[in-house]
């Protein structure tokens, strides 16, 4: 192979590589608007966190808010609900894990590990059954506290019969896990931010 042929080959290889590189950059720049439009818009990003005022929630009352398209239960528990949850031996639980996004993954599902900041009167958890994603009904099920003729705390998913106790832990039925606790923090004694 002569020097002229070798130079021609190198120049041709360079032109092929340069053309391919320019084509790849052009394809990426052309595709970018289509890829970028798949990012969440401002309205979705605004739902990334939500603040909840706890002051109007009376003892024994529960509210449901929407966060990231899912229901979140915020319950002001009665003392009887807290005591019932604390009295449950860990060996009685189907799911021994806290499932609390505010704690390390392996923490036990004690009542204290199901709340944040030691404020045991407020239980904040995702309102989505861990079996098939239904929404459990509050103040129902075999593990609600009965005072007089009323049930307090506890959740029941009528779709397939999952029963959750007063700390949102699965106790009976096909659901494999406790109701998840989202990441949240206290902004003050009467206000939280979820997310």
PDB file of C-alpha atoms in Angstrom:
ATOM      1  CA  UNK A   1       0.000   0.000   0.000  1.00  0.00           C
ATOM      2  CA  UNK A   2       1.480   3.295  -1.040  1.00  0.00           C
ATOM      3  CA  UNK A   3       1.591   6.419   1.085  1.00  0.00           C
ATOM      4  CA  UNK A   4      -1.031   8.090  -1.114  1.00  0.00           C
ATOM      5  CA  UNK A   5      -3.442   5.158  -0.682  1.00  0.00           C
ATOM      6  CA  UNK A   6      -2.810   5.136   3.085  1.00  0.00           C
ATOM      7  CA  UNK A   7      -3.503   8.882   3.349  1.00  0.00           C
ATOM      8  CA  UNK A   8      -6.679   8.456   1.269  1.00  0.00           C
ATOM      9  CA  UNK A   9      -7.866   5.671   3.602  1.00  0.00           C
ATOM     10  CA  UNK A  10      -7.205   7.765   6.736  1.00  0.00           C
ATOM     11  CA  UNK A  11      -8.976  10.780   5.237  1.00  0.00           C
ATOM     12  CA  UNK A  12     -11.983   8.635   4.224  1.00  0.00           C
ATOM     13  CA  UNK A  13     -12.152   7.049   7.709  1.00  0.00           C
ATOM     14  CA  UNK A  14     -12.026  10.497   9.276  1.00  0.00           C
ATOM     15  CA  UNK A  15     -14.836  11.733   7.027  1.00  0.00           C
ATOM     16  CA  UNK A  16     -16.987   8.691   7.905  1.00  0.00           C
ATOM     17  CA  UNK A  17     -16.424   9.185  11.633  1.00  0.00           C
ATOM     18  CA  UNK A  18     -16.999  12.945  11.456  1.00  0.00           C
ATOM     19  CA  UNK A  19     -20.181  12.491   9.423  1.00  0.00           C
ATOM     20  CA  UNK A  20     -21.454   9.873  11.864  1.00  0.00           C
ATOM     21  CA  UNK A  21     -20.672  12.113  14.856  1.00  0.00           C
ATOM     22  CA  UNK A  22     -22.470  15.098  13.326  1.00  0.00           C
ATOM     23  CA  UNK A  23     -25.435  12.861  12.485  1.00  0.00           C
ATOM     24  CA  UNK A  24     -25.578  11.502  16.060  1.00  0.00           C
ATOM     25  CA  UNK A  25     -25.457  14.992  17.559  1.00  0.00           C
ATOM     26  CA  UNK A  26     -28.154  16.141  15.129  1.00  0.00           C
ATOM     27  CA  UNK A  27     -30.368  13.166  16.023  1.00  0.00           C
ATOM     28  CA  UNK A  28     -29.917  13.882  19.746  1.00  0.00           C
ATOM     29  CA  UNK A  29     -30.788  17.564  19.287  1.00  0.00           C
ATOM     30  CA  UNK A  30     -33.830  16.606  17.222  1.00  0.00           C
ATOM     31  CA  UNK A  31     -35.000  14.049  19.808  1.00  0.00           C
ATOM     32  CA  UNK A  32     -34.463  16.309  22.844  1.00  0.00           C
ATOM     33  CA  UNK A  33     -37.814  18.196  22.639  1.00  0.00           C
ATOM     34  CA  UNK A  34     -39.669  14.877  22.499  1.00  0.00           C
ATOM     35  CA  UNK A  35     -37.762  13.491  25.467  1.00  0.00           C
ATOM     36  CA  UNK A  36     -38.066  16.714  27.462  1.00  0.00           C
ATOM     37  CA  UNK A  37     -41.860  16.833  27.038  1.00  0.00           C
ATOM     38  CA  UNK A  38     -42.076  13.595  29.065  1.00  0.00           C
ATOM     39  CA  UNK A  39     -40.828  15.376  32.200  1.00  0.00           C
ATOM     40  CA  UNK A  40     -43.521  16.310  34.716  1.00  0.00           C
ATOM     41  CA  UNK A  41     -44.996  19.776  34.297  1.00  0.00           C
ATOM     42  CA  UNK A  42     -45.166  22.469  36.963  1.00  0.00           C
ATOM     43  CA  UNK A  43     -48.567  21.359  38.270  1.00  0.00           C
ATOM     44  CA  UNK A  44     -47.246  17.866  38.995  1.00  0.00           C
ATOM     45  CA  UNK A  45     -44.084  19.184  40.598  1.00  0.00           C
ATOM     46  CA  UNK A  46     -46.223  21.412  42.832  1.00  0.00           C
ATOM     47  CA  UNK A  47     -47.831  18.262  44.239  1.00  0.00           C
ATOM     48  CA  UNK A  48     -44.420  16.918  45.243  1.00  0.00           C
ATOM     49  CA  UNK A  49     -45.115  18.226  48.727  1.00  0.00           C
ATOM     50  CA  UNK A  50     -48.235  19.331  50.533  1.00  0.00           C
ATOM     51  CA  UNK A  51     -48.734  21.058  53.873  1.00  0.00           C
ATOM     52  CA  UNK A  52     -51.478  19.913  56.239  1.00  0.00           C
ATOM     53  CA  UNK A  53     -52.840  21.911  59.168  1.00  0.00           C
ATOM     54  CA  UNK A  54     -53.460  19.478  62.037  1.00  0.00           C
ATOM     55  CA  UNK A  55     -55.193  21.962  64.363  1.00  0.00           C
ATOM     56  CA  UNK A  56     -58.731  21.486  62.982  1.00  0.00           C
ATOM     57  CA  UNK A  57     -58.546  17.674  63.199  1.00  0.00           C
ATOM     58  CA  UNK A  58     -60.394  16.727  66.384  1.00  0.00           C
ATOM     59  CA  UNK A  59     -59.328  13.794  68.513  1.00  0.00           C
ATOM     60  CA  UNK A  60     -60.791  10.627  66.990  1.00  0.00           C
ATOM     61  CA  UNK A  61     -61.207  12.292  63.592  1.00  0.00           C
ATOM     62  CA  UNK A  62     -59.506  11.368  60.330  1.00  0.00           C
ATOM     63  CA  UNK A  63     -59.108  13.349  57.133  1.00  0.00           C
ATOM     64  CA  UNK A  64     -58.029  12.143  53.731  1.00  0.00           C
ATOM     65  CA  UNK A  65     -55.889  14.348  51.525  1.00  0.00           C
ATOM     66  CA  UNK A  66     -54.570  13.749  48.042  1.00  0.00           C
ATOM     67  CA  UNK A  67     -50.818  13.660  47.508  1.00  0.00           C
ATOM     68  CA  UNK A  68     -49.184  12.614  44.246  1.00  0.00           C
ATOM     69  CA  UNK A  69     -52.511  11.252  43.085  1.00  0.00           C
ATOM     70  CA  UNK A  70     -52.955   8.949  46.091  1.00  0.00           C
ATOM     71  CA  UNK A  71     -55.036   9.248  49.258  1.00  0.00           C
ATOM     72  CA  UNK A  72     -53.194   9.922  52.508  1.00  0.00           C
ATOM     73  CA  UNK A  73     -54.931   9.311  55.828  1.00  0.00           C
ATOM     74  CA  UNK A  74     -54.198  11.793  58.616  1.00  0.00           C
ATOM     75  CA  UNK A  75     -55.714  10.534  61.873  1.00  0.00           C
ATOM     76  CA  UNK A  76     -55.798  12.193  65.290  1.00  0.00           C
ATOM     77  CA  UNK A  77     -55.834   9.044  67.390  1.00  0.00           C
ATOM     78  CA  UNK A  78     -57.589   8.575  70.694  1.00  0.00           C
ATOM     79  CA  UNK A  79     -55.537   7.456  73.688  1.00  0.00           C
ATOM     80  CA  UNK A  80     -57.319   4.075  73.511  1.00  0.00           C
ATOM     81  CA  UNK A  81     -56.161   3.616  69.891  1.00  0.00           C
ATOM     82  CA  UNK A  82     -52.557   4.366  70.832  1.00  0.00           C
ATOM     83  CA  UNK A  83     -52.645   1.999  73.817  1.00  0.00           C
ATOM     84  CA  UNK A  84     -54.195  -0.775  71.702  1.00  0.00           C
ATOM     85  CA  UNK A  85     -51.431  -0.369  69.111  1.00  0.00           C
ATOM     86  CA  UNK A  86     -48.682  -0.374  71.751  1.00  0.00           C
ATOM     87  CA  UNK A  87     -50.073  -3.530  73.371  1.00  0.00           C
ATOM     88  CA  UNK A  88     -49.632  -5.669  70.239  1.00  0.00           C
ATOM     89  CA  UNK A  89     -46.697  -8.101  70.519  1.00  0.00           C
ATOM     90  CA  UNK A  90     -44.366  -8.008  67.506  1.00  0.00           C
ATOM     91  CA  UNK A  91     -44.920 -11.762  67.076  1.00  0.00           C
ATOM     92  CA  UNK A  92     -48.613 -11.086  66.237  1.00  0.00           C
ATOM     93  CA  UNK A  93     -47.762  -8.940  63.216  1.00  0.00           C
ATOM     94  CA  UNK A  94     -47.882 -10.309  59.666  1.00  0.00           C
ATOM     95  CA  UNK A  95     -45.433  -7.628  58.498  1.00  0.00           C
ATOM     96  CA  UNK A  96     -42.788  -6.858  61.149  1.00  0.00           C
ATOM     97  CA  UNK A  97     -41.378  -3.826  59.266  1.00  0.00           C
ATOM     98  CA  UNK A  98     -42.365  -0.224  60.028  1.00  0.00           C
ATOM     99  CA  UNK A  99     -42.616   0.756  56.316  1.00  0.00           C
ATOM    100  CA  UNK A 100     -41.903   4.319  57.426  1.00  0.00           C
ATOM    101  CA  UNK A 101     -40.066   6.432  54.818  1.00  0.00           C
ATOM    102  CA  UNK A 102     -38.708   8.566  57.688  1.00  0.00           C
ATOM    103  CA  UNK A 103     -36.814   5.639  59.266  1.00  0.00           C
ATOM    104  CA  UNK A 104     -34.246   3.077  58.095  1.00  0.00           C
ATOM    105  CA  UNK A 105     -35.762   0.226  56.049  1.00  0.00           C
ATOM    106  CA  UNK A 106     -35.353  -2.533  58.620  1.00  0.00           C
ATOM    107  CA  UNK A 107     -36.976  -0.859  61.640  1.00  0.00           C
ATOM    108  CA  UNK A 108     -39.662  -2.843  63.444  1.00  0.00           C
ATOM    109  CA  UNK A 109     -43.348  -1.982  63.156  1.00  0.00           C
ATOM    110  CA  UNK A 110     -43.758  -0.823  66.745  1.00  0.00           C
ATOM    111  CA  UNK A 111     -46.341   1.903  67.273  1.00  0.00           C
ATOM    112  CA  UNK A 112     -43.553   4.424  67.972  1.00  0.00           C
ATOM    113  CA  UNK A 113     -41.948   3.605  64.599  1.00  0.00           C
ATOM    114  CA  UNK A 114     -45.217   4.233  62.769  1.00  0.00           C
ATOM    115  CA  UNK A 115     -45.301   7.936  63.721  1.00  0.00           C
ATOM    116  CA  UNK A 116     -42.815  10.797  63.380  1.00  0.00           C
ATOM    117  CA  UNK A 117     -41.238  13.046  65.954  1.00  0.00           C
ATOM    118  CA  UNK A 118     -42.733  11.247  68.936  1.00  0.00           C
ATOM    119  CA  UNK A 119     -46.135  12.781  68.175  1.00  0.00           C
ATOM    120  CA  UNK A 120     -48.001   9.521  68.588  1.00  0.00           C
ATOM    121  CA  UNK A 121     -51.444  11.114  68.508  1.00  0.00           C
ATOM    122  CA  UNK A 122     -51.121  11.812  64.751  1.00  0.00           C
ATOM    123  CA  UNK A 123     -50.843   8.891  62.362  1.00  0.00           C
ATOM    124  CA  UNK A 124     -50.080   9.813  58.749  1.00  0.00           C
ATOM    125  CA  UNK A 125     -50.081   7.005  56.185  1.00  0.00           C
ATOM    126  CA  UNK A 126     -50.852   6.176  52.591  1.00  0.00           C
ATOM    127  CA  UNK A 127     -54.488   5.201  52.137  1.00  0.00           C
ATOM    128  CA  UNK A 128     -53.730   2.447  49.652  1.00  0.00           C
ATOM    129  CA  UNK A 129     -54.209  -1.223  50.540  1.00  0.00           C
ATOM    130  CA  UNK A 130     -51.007  -3.164  49.966  1.00  0.00           C
ATOM    131  CA  UNK A 131     -52.888  -6.063  48.412  1.00  0.00           C
ATOM    132  CA  UNK A 132     -54.378  -4.640  45.203  1.00  0.00           C
ATOM    133  CA  UNK A 133     -54.367  -0.876  45.756  1.00  0.00           C
ATOM    134  CA  UNK A 134     -57.913  -0.384  47.034  1.00  0.00           C
ATOM    135  CA  UNK A 135     -58.718   2.322  49.604  1.00  0.00           C
ATOM    136  CA  UNK A 136     -59.403   0.863  53.080  1.00  0.00           C
ATOM    137  CA  UNK A 137     -62.365   2.175  55.068  1.00  0.00           C
ATOM    138  CA  UNK A 138     -61.596   3.915  58.395  1.00  0.00           C
ATOM    139  CA  UNK A 139     -63.007   2.964  61.807  1.00  0.00           C
ATOM    140  CA  UNK A 140     -63.785  -0.558  60.662  1.00  0.00           C
ATOM    141  CA  UNK A 141     -62.371  -4.042  60.814  1.00  0.00           C
ATOM    142  CA  UNK A 142     -61.570  -6.512  63.546  1.00  0.00           C
ATOM    143  CA  UNK A 143     -58.798  -4.365  65.060  1.00  0.00           C
ATOM    144  CA  UNK A 144     -60.609  -1.069  65.609  1.00  0.00           C
ATOM    145  CA  UNK A 145     -61.087   0.035  69.215  1.00  0.00           C
ATOM    146  CA  UNK A 146     -64.698  -0.154  70.366  1.00  0.00           C
ATOM    147  CA  UNK A 147     -65.914   2.517  72.782  1.00  0.00           C
ATOM    148  CA  UNK A 148     -69.620   2.385  73.504  1.00  0.00           C
ATOM    149  CA  UNK A 149     -71.271   1.554  70.215  1.00  0.00           C
ATOM    150  CA  UNK A 150     -68.630   3.191  68.008  1.00  0.00           C
ATOM    151  CA  UNK A 151     -65.464   1.830  66.436  1.00  0.00           C
ATOM    152  CA  UNK A 152     -62.374   4.025  66.425  1.00  0.00           C
ATOM    153  CA  UNK A 153     -59.251   3.542  64.369  1.00  0.00           C
ATOM    154  CA  UNK A 154     -58.504   0.443  62.418  1.00  0.00           C
ATOM    155  CA  UNK A 155     -59.085   0.098  58.694  1.00  0.00           C
ATOM    156  CA  UNK A 156     -60.837  -2.534  56.627  1.00  0.00           C
ATOM    157  CA  UNK A 157     -60.475  -3.136  52.897  1.00  0.00           C
ATOM    158  CA  UNK A 158     -63.817  -4.635  51.809  1.00  0.00           C
ATOM    159  CA  UNK A 159     -62.517  -5.695  48.394  1.00  0.00           C
ATOM    160  CA  UNK A 160     -60.614  -8.708  49.702  1.00  0.00           C
ATOM    161  CA  UNK A 161     -60.954  -8.543  53.486  1.00  0.00           C
ATOM    162  CA  UNK A 162     -57.689  -7.025  54.740  1.00  0.00           C
ATOM    163  CA  UNK A 163     -57.843  -5.715  58.327  1.00  0.00           C
ATOM    164  CA  UNK A 164     -55.394  -3.075  59.628  1.00  0.00           C
ATOM    165  CA  UNK A 165     -55.002  -2.136  63.287  1.00  0.00           C
ATOM    166  CA  UNK A 166     -54.943   1.321  64.908  1.00  0.00           C
ATOM    167  CA  UNK A 167     -51.333   1.825  63.741  1.00  0.00           C
ATOM    168  CA  UNK A 168     -52.105   0.850  60.134  1.00  0.00           C
ATOM    169  CA  UNK A 169     -50.399  -2.543  60.413  1.00  0.00           C
ATOM    170  CA  UNK A 170     -51.818  -5.498  58.518  1.00  0.00           C
ATOM    171  CA  UNK A 171     -53.295  -8.008  60.951  1.00  0.00           C
ATOM    172  CA  UNK A 172     -55.576 -10.222  58.888  1.00  0.00           C
ATOM    173  CA  UNK A 173     -56.316 -10.851  55.219  1.00  0.00           C
ATOM    174  CA  UNK A 174     -54.350 -11.095  51.980  1.00  0.00           C
ATOM    175  CA  UNK A 175     -52.447  -7.767  52.176  1.00  0.00           C
ATOM    176  CA  UNK A 176     -48.746  -8.557  52.570  1.00  0.00           C
ATOM    177  CA  UNK A 177     -47.508  -5.271  54.078  1.00  0.00           C
ATOM    178  CA  UNK A 178     -48.435  -2.547  56.531  1.00  0.00           C
ATOM    179  CA  UNK A 179     -49.859   0.685  55.117  1.00  0.00           C
ATOM    180  CA  UNK A 180     -46.881   2.810  54.076  1.00  0.00           C
ATOM    181  CA  UNK A 181     -45.893   5.937  55.991  1.00  0.00           C
ATOM    182  CA  UNK A 182     -44.857   8.698  53.544  1.00  0.00           C
ATOM    183  CA  UNK A 183     -41.935  10.981  54.184  1.00  0.00           C
ATOM    184  CA  UNK A 184     -43.174  13.918  56.221  1.00  0.00           C
ATOM    185  CA  UNK A 185     -41.953  16.361  58.835  1.00  0.00           C
ATOM    186  CA  UNK A 186     -43.421  18.730  61.386  1.00  0.00           C
ATOM    187  CA  UNK A 187     -43.165  22.413  60.488  1.00  0.00           C
ATOM    188  CA  UNK A 188     -44.741  23.277  63.836  1.00  0.00           C
ATOM    189  CA  UNK A 189     -46.763  21.431  66.478  1.00  0.00           C
ATOM    190  CA  UNK A 190     -49.867  21.819  64.337  1.00  0.00           C
ATOM    191  CA  UNK A 191     -48.553  21.654  60.762  1.00  0.00           C
ATOM    192  CA  UNK A 192     -46.811  18.977  58.702  1.00  0.00           C
ATOM    193  CA  UNK A 193     -45.304  18.840  55.242  1.00  0.00           C
ATOM    194  CA  UNK A 194     -45.707  15.593  53.340  1.00  0.00           C
ATOM    195  CA  UNK A 195     -43.088  14.966  50.696  1.00  0.00           C
TER     196      UNK A 195
END
